[in-house]
PDB file of C-alpha atoms in Angstrom:
ATOM      1  CA  UNK A   1      87.507  99.682 108.524  1.00 76.00           C
ATOM      2  CA  UNK A   2      88.778  98.059 111.690  1.00 76.00           C
ATOM      3  CA  UNK A   3      92.149  96.388 111.532  1.00 78.00           C
ATOM      4  CA  UNK A   4      93.430  98.291 108.481  1.00 90.00           C
ATOM      5  CA  UNK A   5      97.218  98.498 108.592  1.00 90.00           C
ATOM      6  CA  UNK A   6      98.301 102.110 108.011  1.00 96.00           C
ATOM      7  CA  UNK A   7     101.948 101.645 108.919  1.00 96.00           C
ATOM      8  CA  UNK A   8     104.011 103.569 106.354  1.00 97.00           C
ATOM      9  CA  UNK A   9     100.919 104.785 104.445  1.00 98.00           C
ATOM     10  CA  UNK A  10     101.097 108.361 103.160  1.00 98.00           C
ATOM     11  CA  UNK A  11      98.250 108.304 100.631  1.00 98.00           C
ATOM     12  CA  UNK A  12      94.871 106.555 100.686  1.00 98.00           C
ATOM     13  CA  UNK A  13      93.389 106.152  97.216  1.00 98.00           C
ATOM     14  CA  UNK A  14      89.725 105.222  96.909  1.00 98.00           C
ATOM     15  CA  UNK A  15      87.542 103.892  94.161  1.00 98.00           C
ATOM     16  CA  UNK A  16      84.455 106.073  93.628  1.00 98.00           C
ATOM     17  CA  UNK A  17      81.404 104.062  92.530  1.00 95.00           C
ATOM     18  CA  UNK A  18      80.268 101.602  95.202  1.00 93.00           C
ATOM     19  CA  UNK A  19      83.087 102.806  97.422  1.00 97.00           C
ATOM     20  CA  UNK A  20      82.977 106.552  98.142  1.00 98.00           C
ATOM     21  CA  UNK A  21      79.577 106.812  96.482  1.00 97.00           C
ATOM     22  CA  UNK A  22      77.293 103.799  96.667  1.00 93.00           C
ATOM     23  CA  UNK A  23      74.843 102.998  93.892  1.00 89.00           C
ATOM     24  CA  UNK A  24      71.298 102.001  94.719  1.00 88.00           C
ATOM     25  CA  UNK A  25      69.736  98.651  93.822  1.00 84.00           C
ATOM     26  CA  UNK A  26      69.206  99.530  90.145  1.00 84.00           C
ATOM     27  CA  UNK A  27      71.342  97.294  87.919  1.00 82.00           C
ATOM     28  CA  UNK A  28      73.206  98.701  84.922  1.00 83.00           C
ATOM     29  CA  UNK A  29      70.481  97.852  82.338  1.00 82.00           C
ATOM     30  CA  UNK A  30      67.892  99.650  84.436  1.00 85.00           C
ATOM     31  CA  UNK A  31      70.161 102.624  84.987  1.00 87.00           C
ATOM     32  CA  UNK A  32      70.697 102.990  81.237  1.00 89.00           C
ATOM     33  CA  UNK A  33      66.935 102.853  80.673  1.00 89.00           C
ATOM     34  CA  UNK A  34      66.416 105.560  83.281  1.00 91.00           C
ATOM     35  CA  UNK A  35      68.992 107.700  81.463  1.00 94.00           C
ATOM     36  CA  UNK A  36      67.160 107.139  78.169  1.00 94.00           C
ATOM     37  CA  UNK A  37      63.845 108.154  79.745  1.00 95.00           C
ATOM     38  CA  UNK A  38      65.364 111.307  81.239  1.00 96.00           C
ATOM     39  CA  UNK A  39      67.106 112.204  77.985  1.00 96.00           C
ATOM     40  CA  UNK A  40      63.902 111.757  75.954  1.00 96.00           C
ATOM     41  CA  UNK A  41      62.022 114.075  78.297  1.00 97.00           C
ATOM     42  CA  UNK A  42      64.793 116.688  78.264  1.00 97.00           C
ATOM     43  CA  UNK A  43      65.141 116.643  74.466  1.00 97.00           C
ATOM     44  CA  UNK A  44      61.417 117.238  74.102  1.00 97.00           C
ATOM     45  CA  UNK A  45      61.285 119.954  76.743  1.00 97.00           C
ATOM     46  CA  UNK A  46      64.480 121.819  75.867  1.00 97.00           C
ATOM     47  CA  UNK A  47      64.946 121.189  72.153  1.00 96.00           C
ATOM     48  CA  UNK A  48      61.425 120.387  70.987  1.00 96.00           C
ATOM     49  CA  UNK A  49      62.599 117.042  69.624  1.00 96.00           C
ATOM     50  CA  UNK A  50      60.607 113.846  69.919  1.00 96.00           C
ATOM     51  CA  UNK A  51      63.106 111.001  70.280  1.00 96.00           C
ATOM     52  CA  UNK A  52      61.819 107.762  71.763  1.00 95.00           C
ATOM     53  CA  UNK A  53      63.416 106.367  74.879  1.00 93.00           C
ATOM     54  CA  UNK A  54      63.825 103.052  73.055  1.00 93.00           C
ATOM     55  CA  UNK A  55      65.819 104.741  70.276  1.00 95.00           C
ATOM     56  CA  UNK A  56      68.007 106.441  72.867  1.00 95.00           C
ATOM     57  CA  UNK A  57      68.503 103.193  74.780  1.00 92.00           C
ATOM     58  CA  UNK A  58      69.481 101.285  71.628  1.00 92.00           C
ATOM     59  CA  UNK A  59      71.844 104.059  70.519  1.00 93.00           C
ATOM     60  CA  UNK A  60      73.546 104.070  73.914  1.00 90.00           C
ATOM     61  CA  UNK A  61      73.898 100.283  73.961  1.00 89.00           C
ATOM     62  CA  UNK A  62      75.245 100.066  70.410  1.00 91.00           C
ATOM     63  CA  UNK A  63      77.656 103.003  70.633  1.00 90.00           C
ATOM     64  CA  UNK A  64      79.016 101.824  73.985  1.00 87.00           C
ATOM     65  CA  UNK A  65      79.553  98.298  72.620  1.00 85.00           C
ATOM     66  CA  UNK A  66      81.335  99.550  69.503  1.00 87.00           C
ATOM     67  CA  UNK A  67      83.448 102.036  71.445  1.00 82.00           C
ATOM     68  CA  UNK A  68      84.803  99.429  73.848  1.00 81.00           C
ATOM     69  CA  UNK A  69      85.308  96.933  71.047  1.00 83.00           C
ATOM     70  CA  UNK A  70      87.393  99.492  69.147  1.00 79.00           C
ATOM     71  CA  UNK A  71      89.306 100.341  72.318  1.00 73.00           C
ATOM     72  CA  UNK A  72      90.165  96.689  72.959  1.00 76.00           C
ATOM     73  CA  UNK A  73      91.655  96.491  69.482  1.00 74.00           C
ATOM     74  CA  UNK A  74      93.505  99.816  69.507  1.00 72.00           C
ATOM     75  CA  UNK A  75      94.495 100.406  73.140  1.00 72.00           C
ATOM     76  CA  UNK A  76      93.487  97.720  75.657  1.00 75.00           C
ATOM     77  CA  UNK A  77      94.899  99.710  78.583  1.00 71.00           C
ATOM     78  CA  UNK A  78      92.968 102.876  77.683  1.00 74.00           C
ATOM     79  CA  UNK A  79      89.464 104.145  78.343  1.00 82.00           C
ATOM     80  CA  UNK A  80      86.451 105.348  76.381  1.00 80.00           C
ATOM     81  CA  UNK A  81      85.597 108.984  77.129  1.00 87.00           C
ATOM     82  CA  UNK A  82      82.113 110.190  77.982  1.00 90.00           C
ATOM     83  CA  UNK A  83      82.289 112.980  75.393  1.00 91.00           C
ATOM     84  CA  UNK A  84      83.001 110.422  72.674  1.00 89.00           C
ATOM     85  CA  UNK A  85      80.103 108.284  73.871  1.00 90.00           C
ATOM     86  CA  UNK A  86      77.459 111.021  73.835  1.00 93.00           C
ATOM     87  CA  UNK A  87      78.771 112.473  70.572  1.00 93.00           C
ATOM     88  CA  UNK A  88      78.557 109.010  69.017  1.00 92.00           C
ATOM     89  CA  UNK A  89      75.007 108.637  70.305  1.00 94.00           C
ATOM     90  CA  UNK A  90      73.998 112.007  68.927  1.00 95.00           C
ATOM     91  CA  UNK A  91      75.536 111.248  65.554  1.00 94.00           C
ATOM     92  CA  UNK A  92      73.786 107.883  65.320  1.00 94.00           C
ATOM     93  CA  UNK A  93      70.449 109.578  66.016  1.00 95.00           C
ATOM     94  CA  UNK A  94      71.011 112.481  63.629  1.00 95.00           C
ATOM     95  CA  UNK A  95      71.350 114.968  66.492  1.00 96.00           C
ATOM     96  CA  UNK A  96      73.794 117.842  66.857  1.00 95.00           C
ATOM     97  CA  UNK A  97      76.272 119.093  69.503  1.00 94.00           C
ATOM     98  CA  UNK A  98      73.568 120.893  71.506  1.00 95.00           C
ATOM     99  CA  UNK A  99      71.575 117.672  71.787  1.00 96.00           C
ATOM    100  CA  UNK A 100      74.736 115.777  72.771  1.00 95.00           C
ATOM    101  CA  UNK A 101      75.059 118.136  75.730  1.00 96.00           C
ATOM    102  CA  UNK A 102      71.482 117.304  76.728  1.00 96.00           C
ATOM    103  CA  UNK A 103      72.354 113.586  76.638  1.00 95.00           C
ATOM    104  CA  UNK A 104      75.364 114.245  78.855  1.00 95.00           C
ATOM    105  CA  UNK A 105      73.336 116.198  81.411  1.00 96.00           C
ATOM    106  CA  UNK A 106      70.665 113.504  81.490  1.00 96.00           C
ATOM    107  CA  UNK A 107      73.286 110.934  82.482  1.00 93.00           C
ATOM    108  CA  UNK A 108      74.650 113.052  85.321  1.00 95.00           C
ATOM    109  CA  UNK A 109      71.170 113.878  86.602  1.00 95.00           C
ATOM    110  CA  UNK A 110      70.338 110.176  86.831  1.00 95.00           C
ATOM    111  CA  UNK A 111      73.660 109.468  88.536  1.00 94.00           C
ATOM    112  CA  UNK A 112      72.788 112.015  91.219  1.00 94.00           C
ATOM    113  CA  UNK A 113      69.474 110.283  91.930  1.00 94.00           C
ATOM    114  CA  UNK A 114      71.032 106.802  92.202  1.00 92.00           C
ATOM    115  CA  UNK A 115      74.156 107.557  94.231  1.00 95.00           C
ATOM    116  CA  UNK A 116      74.562 108.191  97.945  1.00 94.00           C
ATOM    117  CA  UNK A 117      77.628 108.895 100.081  1.00 97.00           C
ATOM    118  CA  UNK A 118      79.247 106.030 101.958  1.00 96.00           C
ATOM    119  CA  UNK A 119      79.118 107.940 105.208  1.00 96.00           C
ATOM    120  CA  UNK A 120      80.968 105.428 107.375  1.00 95.00           C
ATOM    121  CA  UNK A 121      83.916 105.278 104.980  1.00 97.00           C
ATOM    122  CA  UNK A 122      83.953 109.036 104.452  1.00 98.00           C
ATOM    123  CA  UNK A 123      83.961 109.611 108.222  1.00 97.00           C
ATOM    124  CA  UNK A 124      86.890 107.213 108.592  1.00 97.00           C
ATOM    125  CA  UNK A 125      88.748 108.922 105.747  1.00 98.00           C
ATOM    126  CA  UNK A 126      88.170 112.355 107.277  1.00 98.00           C
ATOM    127  CA  UNK A 127      89.836 111.152 110.468  1.00 97.00           C
ATOM    128  CA  UNK A 128      92.791 109.845 108.490  1.00 97.00           C
ATOM    129  CA  UNK A 129      93.073 113.156 106.665  1.00 98.00           C
ATOM    130  CA  UNK A 130      93.185 114.937 110.029  1.00 98.00           C
ATOM    131  CA  UNK A 131      96.102 112.643 110.935  1.00 97.00           C
ATOM    132  CA  UNK A 132      98.006 113.901 107.882  1.00 97.00           C
ATOM    133  CA  UNK A 133      97.291 111.141 105.340  1.00 98.00           C
ATOM    134  CA  UNK A 134      96.402 112.449 101.893  1.00 98.00           C
ATOM    135  CA  UNK A 135      93.075 111.197 100.486  1.00 98.00           C
ATOM    136  CA  UNK A 136      92.570 110.837  96.733  1.00 98.00           C
ATOM    137  CA  UNK A 137      90.057 109.145  94.429  1.00 98.00           C
ATOM    138  CA  UNK A 138      91.011 106.837  91.548  1.00 98.00           C
ATOM    139  CA  UNK A 139      88.184 105.723  89.286  1.00 97.00           C
ATOM    140  CA  UNK A 140      87.836 103.586  86.175  1.00 95.00           C
ATOM    141  CA  UNK A 141      85.239 105.677  84.400  1.00 94.00           C
ATOM    142  CA  UNK A 142      84.595 107.467  81.130  1.00 91.00           C
ATOM    143  CA  UNK A 143      83.915 110.636  83.133  1.00 94.00           C
ATOM    144  CA  UNK A 144      86.504 113.334  83.688  1.00 95.00           C
ATOM    145  CA  UNK A 145      87.917 114.155  87.101  1.00 97.00           C
ATOM    146  CA  UNK A 146      85.921 117.401  87.024  1.00 96.00           C
ATOM    147  CA  UNK A 147      82.651 115.472  86.660  1.00 96.00           C
ATOM    148  CA  UNK A 148      83.543 113.068  89.471  1.00 97.00           C
ATOM    149  CA  UNK A 149      84.607 115.979  91.658  1.00 97.00           C
ATOM    150  CA  UNK A 150      81.222 117.590  91.002  1.00 97.00           C
ATOM    151  CA  UNK A 151      79.379 114.439  92.059  1.00 97.00           C
ATOM    152  CA  UNK A 152      81.444 114.158  95.243  1.00 97.00           C
ATOM    153  CA  UNK A 153      80.963 117.831  96.100  1.00 97.00           C
ATOM    154  CA  UNK A 154      77.207 117.618  95.508  1.00 97.00           C
ATOM    155  CA  UNK A 155      76.525 114.300  97.220  1.00 97.00           C
ATOM    156  CA  UNK A 156      79.200 114.143  99.937  1.00 97.00           C
ATOM    157  CA  UNK A 157      79.617 117.727 101.099  1.00 95.00           C
ATOM    158  CA  UNK A 158      82.734 118.194 103.205  1.00 96.00           C
ATOM    159  CA  UNK A 159      84.421 115.046 101.874  1.00 98.00           C
ATOM    160  CA  UNK A 160      88.195 114.775 102.425  1.00 98.00           C
ATOM    161  CA  UNK A 161      89.177 113.878  98.825  1.00 98.00           C
ATOM    162  CA  UNK A 162      92.008 116.211  97.816  1.00 98.00           C
ATOM    163  CA  UNK A 163      92.443 115.028  94.219  1.00 98.00           C
ATOM    164  CA  UNK A 164      90.521 112.916  91.682  1.00 98.00           C
ATOM    165  CA  UNK A 165      92.144 110.778  88.985  1.00 98.00           C
ATOM    166  CA  UNK A 166      90.123 109.004  86.291  1.00 97.00           C
ATOM    167  CA  UNK A 167      90.976 106.501  83.596  1.00 95.00           C
ATOM    168  CA  UNK A 168      89.351 108.772  81.006  1.00 93.00           C
ATOM    169  CA  UNK A 169      91.766 111.593  81.825  1.00 95.00           C
ATOM    170  CA  UNK A 170      94.883 109.447  82.162  1.00 95.00           C
ATOM    171  CA  UNK A 171      94.162 106.978  79.345  1.00 92.00           C
ATOM    172  CA  UNK A 172      94.915 104.074  81.686  1.00 94.00           C
ATOM    173  CA  UNK A 173      92.756 101.837  83.865  1.00 94.00           C
ATOM    174  CA  UNK A 174      92.809 100.007  87.162  1.00 96.00           C
ATOM    175  CA  UNK A 175      91.661  96.799  85.450  1.00 93.00           C
ATOM    176  CA  UNK A 176      95.066  96.595  83.720  1.00 93.00           C
ATOM    177  CA  UNK A 177      96.949  98.232  86.643  1.00 96.00           C
ATOM    178  CA  UNK A 178      98.289 100.857  84.210  1.00 95.00           C
ATOM    179  CA  UNK A 179      96.733 103.766  86.095  1.00 97.00           C
ATOM    180  CA  UNK A 180      98.470 103.112  89.414  1.00 98.00           C
ATOM    181  CA  UNK A 181     102.042 104.045  88.389  1.00 97.00           C
ATOM    182  CA  UNK A 182     100.702 107.209  86.754  1.00 97.00           C
ATOM    183  CA  UNK A 183      98.899 108.198  89.937  1.00 98.00           C
ATOM    184  CA  UNK A 184     101.972 107.406  92.056  1.00 98.00           C
ATOM    185  CA  UNK A 185     104.135 109.568  89.777  1.00 98.00           C
ATOM    186  CA  UNK A 186     101.617 112.412  89.897  1.00 98.00           C
ATOM    187  CA  UNK A 187     101.503 112.236  93.693  1.00 98.00           C
ATOM    188  CA  UNK A 188     105.265 111.923  94.028  1.00 98.00           C
ATOM    189  CA  UNK A 189     104.840 109.032  96.441  1.00 98.00           C
ATOM    190  CA  UNK A 190     106.104 105.440  95.995  1.00 98.00           C
ATOM    191  CA  UNK A 191     103.449 102.785  95.353  1.00 97.00           C
ATOM    192  CA  UNK A 192     104.291 101.038  98.626  1.00 97.00           C
ATOM    193  CA  UNK A 193     103.108 104.087 100.572  1.00 98.00           C
ATOM    194  CA  UNK A 194      99.571 103.831  99.118  1.00 98.00           C
ATOM    195  CA  UNK A 195      96.558 102.115 100.629  1.00 98.00           C
ATOM    196  CA  UNK A 196      93.970 101.527  97.902  1.00 98.00           C
ATOM    197  CA  UNK A 197      90.334 100.934  98.887  1.00 98.00           C
ATOM    198  CA  UNK A 198      87.709  99.612  96.470  1.00 97.00           C
ATOM    199  CA  UNK A 199      84.999  97.047  95.859  1.00 95.00           C
ATOM    200  CA  UNK A 200      86.258  95.242  92.738  1.00 95.00           C
ATOM    201  CA  UNK A 201      88.261  92.043  93.275  1.00 95.00           C
ATOM    202  CA  UNK A 202      90.205  92.447  90.029  1.00 96.00           C
ATOM    203  CA  UNK A 203      90.710  96.178  89.579  1.00 96.00           C
ATOM    204  CA  UNK A 204      90.881  97.328  93.196  1.00 97.00           C
ATOM    205  CA  UNK A 205      92.466  94.315  94.846  1.00 97.00           C
ATOM    206  CA  UNK A 206      94.540  92.124  92.515  1.00 97.00           C
ATOM    207  CA  UNK A 207      95.679  94.874  90.149  1.00 98.00           C
ATOM    208  CA  UNK A 208      96.452  97.311  92.951  1.00 98.00           C
ATOM    209  CA  UNK A 209      98.541  94.655  94.681  1.00 98.00           C
ATOM    210  CA  UNK A 210     100.351  93.816  91.432  1.00 98.00           C
ATOM    211  CA  UNK A 211     101.283  97.504  91.103  1.00 98.00           C
ATOM    212  CA  UNK A 212     102.788  97.533  94.587  1.00 98.00           C
ATOM    213  CA  UNK A 213      99.945  99.225  96.473  1.00 98.00           C
ATOM    214  CA  UNK A 214      98.430  97.848  99.656  1.00 97.00           C
ATOM    215  CA  UNK A 215      94.802  96.969  98.777  1.00 97.00           C
ATOM    216  CA  UNK A 216      91.779  96.814 101.027  1.00 97.00           C
ATOM    217  CA  UNK A 217      88.541  95.525  99.548  1.00 95.00           C
ATOM    218  CA  UNK A 218      85.095  96.585 100.751  1.00 93.00           C
ATOM    219  CA  UNK A 219      81.746  95.130  99.748  1.00 87.00           C
ATOM    220  CA  UNK A 220      78.334  96.667  98.965  1.00 79.00           C
ATOM    221  CA  UNK A 221      75.565  95.510 101.336  1.00 76.00           C
ATOM    222  CA  UNK A 222      74.395  91.971 100.501  1.00 76.00           C
ATOM    223  CA  UNK A 223      70.802  93.098 100.160  1.00 74.00           C
ATOM    224  CA  UNK A 224      71.800  95.655  97.510  1.00 71.00           C
ATOM    225  CA  UNK A 225      73.728  93.008  95.574  1.00 74.00           C
ATOM    226  CA  UNK A 226      70.713  90.672  95.636  1.00 78.00           C
ATOM    227  CA  UNK A 227      68.327  93.438  94.568  1.00 75.00           C
ATOM    228  CA  UNK A 228      70.615  94.373  91.674  1.00 73.00           C
ATOM    229  CA  UNK A 229      70.671  90.775  90.479  1.00 75.00           C
ATOM    230  CA  UNK A 230      66.885  90.677  90.594  1.00 78.00           C
ATOM    231  CA  UNK A 231      66.686  94.000  88.753  1.00 63.00           C
ATOM    232  CA  UNK A 232      69.058  92.723  86.060  1.00 68.00           C
ATOM    233  CA  UNK A 233      66.994  89.523  85.727  1.00 73.00           C
ATOM    234  CA  UNK A 234      63.832  91.576  85.288  1.00 68.00           C
ATOM    235  CA  UNK A 235      65.540  93.598  82.566  1.00 64.00           C
ATOM    236  CA  UNK A 236      66.601  90.440  80.721  1.00 65.00           C
ATOM    237  CA  UNK A 237      63.075  89.051  80.968  1.00 66.00           C
ATOM    238  CA  UNK A 238      61.572  92.309  79.690  1.00 63.00           C
ATOM    239  CA  UNK A 239      63.776  92.155  76.584  1.00 58.00           C
ATOM    240  CA  UNK A 240      62.489  88.644  75.822  1.00 58.00           C
ATOM    241  CA  UNK A 241      58.808  89.456  76.303  1.00 44.00           C
ATOM    242  CA  UNK A 242      56.919  90.203  73.077  1.00 48.00           C
ATOM    243  CA  UNK A 243      55.606  93.751  72.820  1.00 46.00           C
ATOM    244  CA  UNK A 244      51.825  94.103  72.854  1.00 41.00           C
TER     245      UNK A 244
END
């Protein structure tokens, strides 16, 4: 974080995934499969229900696709909520509210195993907080702020994040820049007094700049990016291979 201009900055807002908390080398398809495996095991253990991991994986994929397709048609600046996702999954599988809660817990348990604190950034942010700059998190995610706060508290004990804002709670995203004015209003600070840190070129850099914030982009380690691409390629190949 050398050379970051903090002149006039009163608030530092940070993306969460791959910024405050870094994901491991598992690509999204693999992560979803891990969630399906965990959910299948938990449903059997806790509810006595035998639901295949393949059925859970397909339900997750289909419900997520339909949810975002509907959102694009109805409210392109909004966000799908995690509750709606797991309830839709449960409904598609003939499961009830109790089973939907199991699906939700399975997701968070997998997240905890695949996330790790970005210690260098968090150390830098802690120093800035000691200098009087307010530190917040702003995430495009279907999770609530309470869920993200729980992940931060569990995985990055002693972190300096004073407040968490999510697109699911605010009904607005970074990818359309709609969330930034809402966060600025909630903080009572003009957009020009924000430094926004994140890894996404569109959401965290271009959109933050278009909303008047000062962006600073960071990058996951190159090795992790390469390993994720390989993991995603393996997942695509596995889908094409005939089952024995």
